């Protein structure tokens, strides 16, 4: 076997890694450690995501229950929107963001006041927010008043929706002309 001839292979010693080889053991240990760390990180992220989704669901459910309770047990009272106030909520964002706050007055039996801000409706200009709010000034709306505390009231979005001449767009569609 030591002879080299045509068509013959020279005998070379090939080392096959064995489990007892320290290099193979350390490489396996490092690979196992890295995979374990990645798996732990993935599980932590998955657990955080599950927790966040659970909190969101609980929050929305509580909010829906609260509004259902308000609708069914709080007294409907007529109120008049007297003050329209625009607030800047840009807070360092690159583009401006304005919200409109409506202040209403009602009697139950004494004169009371409440505020309403539609956080789903955001404006890019102060003028648009002012024009949207101006359509409600002087208008009569129905507010819900807590029977246990007449100073506690709420104006629901559904109670103001019928007066809104600027409905929120449901969807935007774009078509490409060929």
JSON list of C-alpha atoms in Angstrom, two decimals:
[
{"chain": "A", "resi": 1, "resn": "UNK", "atom": "CA", "xyz": [0.00, 0.00, 0.00]},
{"chain": "A", "resi": 2, "resn": "UNK", "atom": "CA", "xyz": [2.91, 2.29, 0.32]},
{"chain": "A", "resi": 3, "resn": "UNK", "atom": "CA", "xyz": [3.65, 2.04, -3.39]},
{"chain": "A", "resi": 4, "resn": "UNK", "atom": "CA", "xyz": [2.33, 4.60, -5.75]},
{"chain": "A", "resi": 5, "resn": "UNK", "atom": "CA", "xyz": [1.20, 3.26, -8.97]},
{"chain": "A", "resi": 6, "resn": "UNK", "atom": "CA", "xyz": [-1.10, 4.17, -11.68]},
{"chain": "A", "resi": 7, "resn": "UNK", "atom": "CA", "xyz": [-4.70, 3.89, -10.52]},
{"chain": "A", "resi": 8, "resn": "UNK", "atom": "CA", "xyz": [-3.71, 3.35, -6.92]},
{"chain": "A", "resi": 9, "resn": "UNK", "atom": "CA", "xyz": [-4.33, 5.69, -4.05]},
{"chain": "A", "resi": 10, "resn": "UNK", "atom": "CA", "xyz": [-1.83, 6.65, -1.45]},
{"chain": "A", "resi": 11, "resn": "UNK", "atom": "CA", "xyz": [-2.81, 5.67, 2.05]},
{"chain": "A", "resi": 12, "resn": "UNK", "atom": "CA", "xyz": [-3.55, 8.80, 4.05]},
{"chain": "A", "resi": 13, "resn": "UNK", "atom": "CA", "xyz": [-4.66, 8.95, 7.62]},
{"chain": "A", "resi": 14, "resn": "UNK", "atom": "CA", "xyz": [-8.04, 10.60, 7.92]},
{"chain": "A", "resi": 15, "resn": "UNK", "atom": "CA", "xyz": [-9.08, 11.77, 11.35]},
{"chain": "A", "resi": 16, "resn": "UNK", "atom": "CA", "xyz": [-12.74, 11.33, 12.01]},
{"chain": "A", "resi": 17, "resn": "UNK", "atom": "CA", "xyz": [-14.11, 13.56, 14.76]},
{"chain": "A", "resi": 18, "resn": "UNK", "atom": "CA", "xyz": [-15.20, 11.49, 17.67]},
{"chain": "A", "resi": 19, "resn": "UNK", "atom": "CA", "xyz": [-17.48, 12.48, 20.49]},
{"chain": "A", "resi": 20, "resn": "UNK", "atom": "CA", "xyz": [-14.50, 12.17, 22.80]},
{"chain": "A", "resi": 21, "resn": "UNK", "atom": "CA", "xyz": [-12.52, 14.75, 20.82]},
{"chain": "A", "resi": 22, "resn": "UNK", "atom": "CA", "xyz": [-12.44, 17.99, 22.96]},
{"chain": "A", "resi": 23, "resn": "UNK", "atom": "CA", "xyz": [-12.79, 20.23, 19.87]},
{"chain": "A", "resi": 24, "resn": "UNK", "atom": "CA", "xyz": [-15.98, 18.49, 18.79]},
{"chain": "A", "resi": 25, "resn": "UNK", "atom": "CA", "xyz": [-17.35, 18.61, 22.33]},
{"chain": "A", "resi": 26, "resn": "UNK", "atom": "CA", "xyz": [-16.73, 22.35, 22.69]},
{"chain": "A", "resi": 27, "resn": "UNK", "atom": "CA", "xyz": [-18.22, 23.05, 19.25]},
{"chain": "A", "resi": 28, "resn": "UNK", "atom": "CA", "xyz": [-21.31, 21.02, 20.13]},
{"chain": "A", "resi": 29, "resn": "UNK", "atom": "CA", "xyz": [-21.55, 22.83, 23.46]},
{"chain": "A", "resi": 30, "resn": "UNK", "atom": "CA", "xyz": [-21.32, 26.27, 21.79]},
{"chain": "A", "resi": 31, "resn": "UNK", "atom": "CA", "xyz": [-23.90, 25.30, 19.16]},
{"chain": "A", "resi": 32, "resn": "UNK", "atom": "CA", "xyz": [-26.21, 23.98, 21.84]},
{"chain": "A", "resi": 33, "resn": "UNK", "atom": "CA", "xyz": [-25.77, 27.15, 23.93]},
{"chain": "A", "resi": 34, "resn": "UNK", "atom": "CA", "xyz": [-26.49, 29.44, 20.97]},
{"chain": "A", "resi": 35, "resn": "UNK", "atom": "CA", "xyz": [-29.57, 27.47, 19.94]},
{"chain": "A", "resi": 36, "resn": "UNK", "atom": "CA", "xyz": [-30.80, 27.45, 23.54]},
{"chain": "A", "resi": 37, "resn": "UNK", "atom": "CA", "xyz": [-30.32, 31.24, 23.82]},
{"chain": "A", "resi": 38, "resn": "UNK", "atom": "CA", "xyz": [-32.15, 31.85, 20.53]},
{"chain": "A", "resi": 39, "resn": "UNK", "atom": "CA", "xyz": [-34.97, 29.57, 21.63]},
{"chain": "A", "resi": 40, "resn": "UNK", "atom": "CA", "xyz": [-35.24, 31.39, 24.98]},
{"chain": "A", "resi": 41, "resn": "UNK", "atom": "CA", "xyz": [-35.31, 34.76, 23.21]},
{"chain": "A", "resi": 42, "resn": "UNK", "atom": "CA", "xyz": [-37.98, 33.54, 20.78]},
{"chain": "A", "resi": 43, "resn": "UNK", "atom": "CA", "xyz": [-40.11, 32.23, 23.65]},
{"chain": "A", "resi": 44, "resn": "UNK", "atom": "CA", "xyz": [-39.73, 35.49, 25.59]},
{"chain": "A", "resi": 45, "resn": "UNK", "atom": "CA", "xyz": [-40.81, 37.53, 22.56]},
{"chain": "A", "resi": 46, "resn": "UNK", "atom": "CA", "xyz": [-43.71, 35.16, 21.95]},
{"chain": "A", "resi": 47, "resn": "UNK", "atom": "CA", "xyz": [-44.77, 35.42, 25.60]},
{"chain": "A", "resi": 48, "resn": "UNK", "atom": "CA", "xyz": [-44.58, 39.24, 25.52]},
{"chain": "A", "resi": 49, "resn": "UNK", "atom": "CA", "xyz": [-46.61, 39.32, 22.31]},
{"chain": "A", "resi": 50, "resn": "UNK", "atom": "CA", "xyz": [-49.22, 37.01, 23.81]},
{"chain": "A", "resi": 51, "resn": "UNK", "atom": "CA", "xyz": [-49.38, 39.20, 26.93]},
{"chain": "A", "resi": 52, "resn": "UNK", "atom": "CA", "xyz": [-49.77, 42.39, 24.90]},
{"chain": "A", "resi": 53, "resn": "UNK", "atom": "CA", "xyz": [-52.57, 40.87, 22.80]},
{"chain": "A", "resi": 54, "resn": "UNK", "atom": "CA", "xyz": [-54.30, 39.61, 25.95]},
{"chain": "A", "resi": 55, "resn": "UNK", "atom": "CA", "xyz": [-54.10, 43.05, 27.58]},
{"chain": "A", "resi": 56, "resn": "UNK", "atom": "CA", "xyz": [-55.49, 44.67, 24.43]},
{"chain": "A", "resi": 57, "resn": "UNK", "atom": "CA", "xyz": [-58.41, 42.25, 24.31]},
{"chain": "A", "resi": 58, "resn": "UNK", "atom": "CA", "xyz": [-59.16, 42.76, 28.02]},
{"chain": "A", "resi": 59, "resn": "UNK", "atom": "CA", "xyz": [-58.96, 46.54, 27.62]},
{"chain": "A", "resi": 60, "resn": "UNK", "atom": "CA", "xyz": [-61.28, 46.62, 24.60]},
{"chain": "A", "resi": 61, "resn": "UNK", "atom": "CA", "xyz": [-63.72, 44.26, 26.31]},
{"chain": "A", "resi": 62, "resn": "UNK", "atom": "CA", "xyz": [-63.82, 46.41, 29.45]},
{"chain": "A", "resi": 63, "resn": "UNK", "atom": "CA", "xyz": [-64.32, 49.53, 27.37]},
{"chain": "A", "resi": 64, "resn": "UNK", "atom": "CA", "xyz": [-67.18, 47.92, 25.44]},
{"chain": "A", "resi": 65, "resn": "UNK", "atom": "CA", "xyz": [-68.80, 46.79, 28.71]},
{"chain": "A", "resi": 66, "resn": "UNK", "atom": "CA", "xyz": [-68.43, 50.28, 30.15]},
{"chain": "A", "resi": 67, "resn": "UNK", "atom": "CA", "xyz": [-70.11, 51.92, 27.15]},
{"chain": "A", "resi": 68, "resn": "UNK", "atom": "CA", "xyz": [-72.86, 49.28, 27.17]},
{"chain": "A", "resi": 69, "resn": "UNK", "atom": "CA", "xyz": [-73.46, 50.08, 30.85]},
{"chain": "A", "resi": 70, "resn": "UNK", "atom": "CA", "xyz": [-73.47, 53.81, 30.10]},
{"chain": "A", "resi": 71, "resn": "UNK", "atom": "CA", "xyz": [-75.97, 53.35, 27.28]},
{"chain": "A", "resi": 72, "resn": "UNK", "atom": "CA", "xyz": [-78.32, 51.25, 29.36]},
{"chain": "A", "resi": 73, "resn": "UNK", "atom": "CA", "xyz": [-78.12, 52.77, 32.83]},
{"chain": "A", "resi": 74, "resn": "UNK", "atom": "CA", "xyz": [-77.01, 56.40, 32.49]},
{"chain": "A", "resi": 75, "resn": "UNK", "atom": "CA", "xyz": [-79.75, 58.95, 31.86]},
{"chain": "A", "resi": 76, "resn": "UNK", "atom": "CA", "xyz": [-79.90, 60.63, 28.44]},
{"chain": "A", "resi": 77, "resn": "UNK", "atom": "CA", "xyz": [-79.93, 64.42, 28.87]},
{"chain": "A", "resi": 78, "resn": "UNK", "atom": "CA", "xyz": [-79.93, 67.23, 26.30]},
{"chain": "A", "resi": 79, "resn": "UNK", "atom": "CA", "xyz": [-76.80, 69.34, 26.21]},
{"chain": "A", "resi": 80, "resn": "UNK", "atom": "CA", "xyz": [-75.56, 72.23, 24.08]},
{"chain": "A", "resi": 81, "resn": "UNK", "atom": "CA", "xyz": [-72.05, 72.39, 22.67]},
{"chain": "A", "resi": 82, "resn": "UNK", "atom": "CA", "xyz": [-70.76, 75.88, 23.47]},
{"chain": "A", "resi": 83, "resn": "UNK", "atom": "CA", "xyz": [-66.97, 75.74, 23.25]},
{"chain": "A", "resi": 84, "resn": "UNK", "atom": "CA", "xyz": [-64.75, 74.38, 20.48]},
{"chain": "A", "resi": 85, "resn": "UNK", "atom": "CA", "xyz": [-61.06, 74.13, 21.32]},
{"chain": "A", "resi": 86, "resn": "UNK", "atom": "CA", "xyz": [-58.26, 72.82, 19.08]},
{"chain": "A", "resi": 87, "resn": "UNK", "atom": "CA", "xyz": [-55.19, 71.28, 20.70]},
{"chain": "A", "resi": 88, "resn": "UNK", "atom": "CA", "xyz": [-51.82, 70.55, 19.13]},
{"chain": "A", "resi": 89, "resn": "UNK", "atom": "CA", "xyz": [-50.77, 66.93, 19.67]},
{"chain": "A", "resi": 90, "resn": "UNK", "atom": "CA", "xyz": [-47.74, 66.89, 17.38]},
{"chain": "A", "resi": 91, "resn": "UNK", "atom": "CA", "xyz": [-45.26, 66.26, 20.22]},
{"chain": "A", "resi": 92, "resn": "UNK", "atom": "CA", "xyz": [-42.14, 66.34, 18.13]},
{"chain": "A", "resi": 93, "resn": "UNK", "atom": "CA", "xyz": [-43.57, 64.40, 15.22]},
{"chain": "A", "resi": 94, "resn": "UNK", "atom": "CA", "xyz": [-42.50, 65.39, 11.73]},
{"chain": "A", "resi": 95, "resn": "UNK", "atom": "CA", "xyz": [-46.01, 66.34, 10.72]},
{"chain": "A", "resi": 96, "resn": "UNK", "atom": "CA", "xyz": [-48.57, 68.34, 12.68]},
{"chain": "A", "resi": 97, "resn": "UNK", "atom": "CA", "xyz": [-51.42, 66.63, 14.48]},
{"chain": "A", "resi": 98, "resn": "UNK", "atom": "CA", "xyz": [-54.45, 68.46, 15.87]},
{"chain": "A", "resi": 99, "resn": "UNK", "atom": "CA", "xyz": [-57.43, 67.26, 17.90]},
{"chain": "A", "resi": 100, "resn": "UNK", "atom": "CA", "xyz": [-60.67, 69.12, 18.52]},
{"chain": "A", "resi": 101, "resn": "UNK", "atom": "CA", "xyz": [-62.28, 69.23, 21.97]},
{"chain": "A", "resi": 102, "resn": "UNK", "atom": "CA", "xyz": [-65.98, 70.06, 22.29]},
{"chain": "A", "resi": 103, "resn": "UNK", "atom": "CA", "xyz": [-67.25, 71.40, 25.61]},
{"chain": "A", "resi": 104, "resn": "UNK", "atom": "CA", "xyz": [-70.96, 70.99, 26.31]},
{"chain": "A", "resi": 105, "resn": "UNK", "atom": "CA", "xyz": [-73.28, 72.26, 29.01]},
{"chain": "A", "resi": 106, "resn": "UNK", "atom": "CA", "xyz": [-76.34, 70.53, 30.49]},
{"chain": "A", "resi": 107, "resn": "UNK", "atom": "CA", "xyz": [-78.67, 70.82, 33.46]},
{"chain": "A", "resi": 108, "resn": "UNK", "atom": "CA", "xyz": [-79.27, 67.91, 35.82]},
{"chain": "A", "resi": 109, "resn": "UNK", "atom": "CA", "xyz": [-80.67, 69.78, 37.82]},
{"chain": "A", "resi": 110, "resn": "UNK", "atom": "CA", "xyz": [-77.78, 72.24, 38.20]},
{"chain": "A", "resi": 111, "resn": "UNK", "atom": "CA", "xyz": [-75.66, 73.52, 35.33]},
{"chain": "A", "resi": 112, "resn": "UNK", "atom": "CA", "xyz": [-72.95, 70.96, 34.54]},
{"chain": "A", "resi": 113, "resn": "UNK", "atom": "CA", "xyz": [-70.23, 70.73, 31.90]},
{"chain": "A", "resi": 114, "resn": "UNK", "atom": "CA", "xyz": [-68.39, 68.00, 30.06]},
{"chain": "A", "resi": 115, "resn": "UNK", "atom": "CA", "xyz": [-65.78, 67.56, 27.33]},
{"chain": "A", "resi": 116, "resn": "UNK", "atom": "CA", "xyz": [-65.63, 65.37, 24.27]},
{"chain": "A", "resi": 117, "resn": "UNK", "atom": "CA", "xyz": [-62.58, 64.62, 22.14]},
{"chain": "A", "resi": 118, "resn": "UNK", "atom": "CA", "xyz": [-62.81, 62.24, 19.20]},
{"chain": "A", "resi": 119, "resn": "UNK", "atom": "CA", "xyz": [-59.38, 60.60, 19.27]},
{"chain": "A", "resi": 120, "resn": "UNK", "atom": "CA", "xyz": [-60.11, 58.70, 16.07]},
{"chain": "A", "resi": 121, "resn": "UNK", "atom": "CA", "xyz": [-60.34, 61.97, 14.14]},
{"chain": "A", "resi": 122, "resn": "UNK", "atom": "CA", "xyz": [-56.97, 63.66, 13.73]},
{"chain": "A", "resi": 123, "resn": "UNK", "atom": "CA", "xyz": [-56.31, 66.73, 11.63]},
{"chain": "A", "resi": 124, "resn": "UNK", "atom": "CA", "xyz": [-53.16, 67.84, 9.83]},
{"chain": "A", "resi": 125, "resn": "UNK", "atom": "CA", "xyz": [-54.05, 71.53, 10.11]},
{"chain": "A", "resi": 126, "resn": "UNK", "atom": "CA", "xyz": [-55.46, 73.64, 12.89]},
{"chain": "A", "resi": 127, "resn": "UNK", "atom": "CA", "xyz": [-57.90, 75.20, 10.39]},
{"chain": "A", "resi": 128, "resn": "UNK", "atom": "CA", "xyz": [-59.41, 71.82, 9.46]},
{"chain": "A", "resi": 129, "resn": "UNK", "atom": "CA", "xyz": [-59.83, 70.93, 13.14]},
{"chain": "A", "resi": 130, "resn": "UNK", "atom": "CA", "xyz": [-61.48, 74.30, 13.84]},
{"chain": "A", "resi": 131, "resn": "UNK", "atom": "CA", "xyz": [-63.86, 73.94, 10.87]},
{"chain": "A", "resi": 132, "resn": "UNK", "atom": "CA", "xyz": [-64.81, 70.41, 11.94]},
{"chain": "A", "resi": 133, "resn": "UNK", "atom": "CA", "xyz": [-65.56, 71.59, 15.50]},
{"chain": "A", "resi": 134, "resn": "UNK", "atom": "CA", "xyz": [-67.39, 74.73, 14.35]},
{"chain": "A", "resi": 135, "resn": "UNK", "atom": "CA", "xyz": [-70.17, 72.64, 12.80]},
{"chain": "A", "resi": 136, "resn": "UNK", "atom": "CA", "xyz": [-71.17, 71.52, 16.32]},
{"chain": "A", "resi": 137, "resn": "UNK", "atom": "CA", "xyz": [-71.06, 74.87, 18.12]},
{"chain": "A", "resi": 138, "resn": "UNK", "atom": "CA", "xyz": [-74.54, 75.78, 19.39]},
{"chain": "A", "resi": 139, "resn": "UNK", "atom": "CA", "xyz": [-75.93, 72.34, 18.48]},
{"chain": "A", "resi": 140, "resn": "UNK", "atom": "CA", "xyz": [-78.00, 70.27, 20.88]},
{"chain": "A", "resi": 141, "resn": "UNK", "atom": "CA", "xyz": [-76.73, 66.75, 21.54]},
{"chain": "A", "resi": 142, "resn": "UNK", "atom": "CA", "xyz": [-77.68, 63.91, 23.84]},
{"chain": "A", "resi": 143, "resn": "UNK", "atom": "CA", "xyz": [-75.20, 63.14, 26.60]},
{"chain": "A", "resi": 144, "resn": "UNK", "atom": "CA", "xyz": [-75.35, 60.31, 29.12]},
{"chain": "A", "resi": 145, "resn": "UNK", "atom": "CA", "xyz": [-75.33, 61.35, 32.79]},
{"chain": "A", "resi": 146, "resn": "UNK", "atom": "CA", "xyz": [-74.38, 59.10, 35.67]},
{"chain": "A", "resi": 147, "resn": "UNK", "atom": "CA", "xyz": [-77.45, 58.92, 37.95]},
{"chain": "A", "resi": 148, "resn": "UNK", "atom": "CA", "xyz": [-75.23, 58.51, 41.00]},
{"chain": "A", "resi": 149, "resn": "UNK", "atom": "CA", "xyz": [-73.13, 61.58, 40.14]},
{"chain": "A", "resi": 150, "resn": "UNK", "atom": "CA", "xyz": [-74.80, 64.20, 37.91]},
{"chain": "A", "resi": 151, "resn": "UNK", "atom": "CA", "xyz": [-71.45, 65.92, 37.25]},
{"chain": "A", "resi": 152, "resn": "UNK", "atom": "CA", "xyz": [-70.22, 62.73, 35.55]},
{"chain": "A", "resi": 153, "resn": "UNK", "atom": "CA", "xyz": [-71.29, 62.66, 31.91]},
{"chain": "A", "resi": 154, "resn": "UNK", "atom": "CA", "xyz": [-70.18, 61.30, 28.57]},
{"chain": "A", "resi": 155, "resn": "UNK", "atom": "CA", "xyz": [-70.90, 62.19, 24.97]},
{"chain": "A", "resi": 156, "resn": "UNK", "atom": "CA", "xyz": [-70.70, 59.02, 22.93]},
{"chain": "A", "resi": 157, "resn": "UNK", "atom": "CA", "xyz": [-69.33, 59.06, 19.41]},
{"chain": "A", "resi": 158, "resn": "UNK", "atom": "CA", "xyz": [-72.53, 57.45, 18.15]},
{"chain": "A", "resi": 159, "resn": "UNK", "atom": "CA", "xyz": [-74.59, 60.31, 19.63]},
{"chain": "A", "resi": 160, "resn": "UNK", "atom": "CA", "xyz": [-72.66, 62.92, 17.67]},
{"chain": "A", "resi": 161, "resn": "UNK", "atom": "CA", "xyz": [-72.24, 60.95, 14.43]},
{"chain": "A", "resi": 162, "resn": "UNK", "atom": "CA", "xyz": [-75.59, 62.04, 13.00]},
{"chain": "A", "resi": 163, "resn": "UNK", "atom": "CA", "xyz": [-74.62, 65.71, 13.26]},
{"chain": "A", "resi": 164, "resn": "UNK", "atom": "CA", "xyz": [-71.23, 65.28, 11.61]},
{"chain": "A", "resi": 165, "resn": "UNK", "atom": "CA", "xyz": [-71.13, 66.78, 8.11]},
{"chain": "A", "resi": 166, "resn": "UNK", "atom": "CA", "xyz": [-67.52, 65.57, 7.70]},
{"chain": "A", "resi": 167, "resn": "UNK", "atom": "CA", "xyz": [-67.87, 61.81, 7.98]},
{"chain": "A", "resi": 168, "resn": "UNK", "atom": "CA", "xyz": [-64.72, 59.79, 8.42]},
{"chain": "A", "resi": 169, "resn": "UNK", "atom": "CA", "xyz": [-63.85, 58.16, 5.09]},
{"chain": "A", "resi": 170, "resn": "UNK", "atom": "CA", "xyz": [-64.60, 54.45, 5.18]},
{"chain": "A", "resi": 171, "resn": "UNK", "atom": "CA", "xyz": [-62.02, 53.47, 2.57]},
{"chain": "A", "resi": 172, "resn": "UNK", "atom": "CA", "xyz": [-59.89, 55.03, -0.10]},
{"chain": "A", "resi": 173, "resn": "UNK", "atom": "CA", "xyz": [-59.65, 53.37, -3.46]},
{"chain": "A", "resi": 174, "resn": "UNK", "atom": "CA", "xyz": [-57.15, 54.14, -6.11]},
{"chain": "A", "resi": 175, "resn": "UNK", "atom": "CA", "xyz": [-57.25, 53.11, -9.75]},
{"chain": "A", "resi": 176, "resn": "UNK", "atom": "CA", "xyz": [-54.39, 53.13, -12.17]},
{"chain": "A", "resi": 177, "resn": "UNK", "atom": "CA", "xyz": [-55.13, 54.51, -15.61]},
{"chain": "A", "resi": 178, "resn": "UNK", "atom": "CA", "xyz": [-53.40, 52.62, -18.44]}
]
